[in-house]
Structures are given as C-alpha cells and as structure tokens.
Amino acid sequence: MRRLAAALVMLFLVCNATSAAAIQQALSSPEIEKGKFCILRVSPTELHPSEKTTVRITLKNMGNRSAYRVSAEVLAEKLKGAPVKVVGNARKSVGNYPYYAVGTDREVTVEFDFFVERNATPTVYEIPLCVYWTNDFESETAERSDILYFGLRVSGVAAQSEIDILNVSTDPEVLVPGGTGRITVEMQNVGKARIRTLNAVLRTERTPFTPLNGDLEVHFREIAPGERFIAEFHIAVEHHASEVADRIYYELPLVMEYSDDFASLSKNTSIGVEVRGLPNVLIQEITVEPSQLTAGTEGLFMLTLVNTGILNAENVKVRIVGGDDILTESLKFVGEIAPHDTHTVAFGIRVADDVHFGRHAFNILISYEDEFGKKFSNMNVYEISVFPAKPLIPSEYIYAGIFIITLVFIIYLILLKLESRQRAVMSRKKDQDGERL
C-alpha cells in the first residue's frame, strides 16, 4: 500500500514537471509566423531608354497563414531622381476577389508600367516594392507590410528617331452615344534623325467605336527631327456606349510603327476618350387658354417640357423674350427633369388694352445643365395672335336684323301701294255709280 502511494506521488510530480516544461518552452519559443512574401520572378528585367515597358512581378506567400487585402505598391518616392519611372497606378490589389486573398504557398502576379528616360545611364536600378496585407479576412484594412526589392537593368541607347504625343483632343469634346466624332492626335519627332515612314493605327476592338468613312489607319512619310504632325481618326459611337454608366472613359490602344535611316521601331500607347450621355430638353406641347386672345384678355400660356436625353437636366429655366405686352411673367425656374420625364410650366396672360391686333412673335429660351456642370440651351420662336374684341351683338345677328327690317319695310310699302290702288279703284267705282244715277 505504501509502495502504491509512493508511485502515485511520483507520477503526479512527473506530470507537473512535464507541464511546466511545456509551458516554459512555449513561452520561450519565437512568435508563430503569420505571413511573409517574397519575389519569385521579374520579367522582363532589361529595359531600354525612351521606352515604356510592362514588367510582370510574381509574388509568393511564404507564411503559414492566408493573406487578405493584399496589394503591391512601387514606392515612387524612393525613385525620385532615378531615370526609371513608374507610369500609371503605382499601387494595385492582387489575389482572389473580393478579399484579394493569397493562400499559403500561393503565387500571384502584378503588372506595372515603367518608363526609362532617354538619357538614362546604363546600370541596374533597384526598385522598392511594398506589399501590404492582413491575416484577418474580416479586417477592412491591411495591417502588415513588407518592403521588397528587385532590379531592372537599363541598357542600350535611345533610338535615333522618337515619337512623342503632344496632345489628344476630340471633336466634340465629349462624345455622345449614337453620335460621331473626330479624334485628333498631335505628335512630334523628338529624335535626332528623320522618320522615313510611319504607320499609326487606332485599335477599337471590343469598344463601342467603329470607323467612319474608312479605317483607323494613317500613314506619314519623311518627318524631319522636331517636326510636328497630326493624325485624325473619324469614329462613330454606338448607342449602347453609356448603358452601364452616365459617363465612361475608354482607353484606345494607339500603335505606331515607324522606321528611320538606322532601324525599324514601334511605340505602343493609348488614348483616353470620354463618352457621356447628355440631357436634351425640348418643348413637347404649347397650350394657350383661352385659345383666342383679345385686348384685355386674361389667361395662361403653358409649356410642356420633355427630357429626351439619357441624363438628368438640372437647373432648368425658361425665359420668354418679347412678350411684355401679352405675358405677365418672363422667367420660370423649373429645377430638375429626369430622362423621359415631362414638366409643365405656366405663364400668366394679360393682354394690354392698347395692344395691336395680329401676330405677336417672341423667343422661348430654355437653359439647363447636366450633373457635371456643362451648360446647354436652345431657343424656339412662337407666335400668338391677338384678335379684335367681339361686339355685344354678333355681326351675323345685326345683318339678319337689318335684312328682316328691310324685308318688312318692303312688304309694308307693297301693302301700302296695294291698299292705295284698291282705294283708287273703289273711288273710281263710286264716281261711276253717281253719274249713272
């Protein structure tokens, strides 16, 4: 019995010692690694002066936890003064949507556009890339970050001939669904050698733009150094160009292939084109009450406006010019009219007593804005007729009365003449009877 008790005591002490050792080991061990990224591949790694190149960077999650809200950013601040520049968005989300997740031991690829200045010194430039993430998928922000570095080698010299885009414009400035337009690209040969031939092609595949009166390809020959030249592309915009949103920007690739006396070169860039729906407020109906106006008449002049566009018309105003002797008001504020909606606005009528009869023409000016602040206006000419005042007794009644009175007078004269003849006959008869007696 004593031996059993001693054995139990020894077992208890051994268990306590083992638990204490485990706890001590856990406390002294390093923190569990939650996430870590590294750069696996960079392609391409060699860039050339005066060129814009898309660089693909492959990242890998080396941690033992999935990472969420993952994004990568080229630290442009650390590249100040360097001839290698990041072009466009310097920070991009990566991973699986919607949490932008990257699982353990998973790889993701992010792309950045880099431009090398034409006078860049050939060497390897170190590019800082900061990776942000969180290990909690419920978190809305990235809580962890790590700065990684990769090298880009600049080699070679700038091309002897070089194309630079000076300006891009569209006519109209904002393209409208269902309309047409002209894209004008002003370029310059900023190189030191002449361009013998140049072919510029605007790509519109998978966009709502189609060529108008031909293709979207322009050819040039013999462009001297420093010379400016203009490429024009005529396009038509399909009606569905703004179905998803009121205002959409499209990036159209512009491919230029050219050759100088030394080599054949190419330049790939893109042109930003804005397509935006417009409001269009028109007069649907005009009603005048009463329909016939005379001096001293009071009534209403009513306009029914309709927005036939695809954007809201805001700050709609109606101004009437030239109707001072007929209308009591000249300005009405309508406010907002939604697409395909109508709104009726009424102006008071008070025809002056001394107004001249006939037609009176005045201008109806409608002004409004879209939701982006662009102003529009249109003007309509309308005529209102003012008639002489009607007499108390209608003229047809007066003519009828005169006719009846004249007719009665004629009948009276006829009867009077008949009676006179009858009397003369009777008198003659009496005289004859007296002679006989």
GROMACS .gro file of N, CA and C in nm, residues 111 179 226 296 323 389 437:
model
   21
  111GLU      N    1   0.133   4.359  -6.244
  111GLU     CA    2   0.200   4.426  -6.355
  111GLU      C    3   0.208   4.576  -6.329
  179GLY      N    4  -2.365   5.920  -8.161
  179GLY     CA    5  -2.313   6.030  -8.242
  179GLY      C    6  -2.185   5.992  -8.313
  226GLY      N    7   1.216   6.723  -8.495
  226GLY     CA    8   1.148   6.841  -8.442
  226GLY      C    9   1.017   6.874  -8.511
  296GLY      N   10  -5.732   9.302  -7.336
  296GLY     CA   11  -5.787   9.287  -7.203
  296GLY      C   12  -5.808   9.144  -7.158
  323GLY      N   13  -4.255   8.917  -7.507
  323GLY     CA   14  -4.398   8.905  -7.483
  323GLY      C   15  -4.449   8.996  -7.373
  389ALA      N   16  -6.176   9.278  -8.037
  389ALA     CA   17  -6.277   9.238  -7.940
  389ALA      C   18  -6.410   9.215  -8.010
  437LEU      N   19 -12.666  10.756 -11.169
  437LEU     CA   20 -12.790  10.800 -11.104
  437LEU      C   21 -12.829  10.934 -11.155
   0.00000   0.00000   0.00000
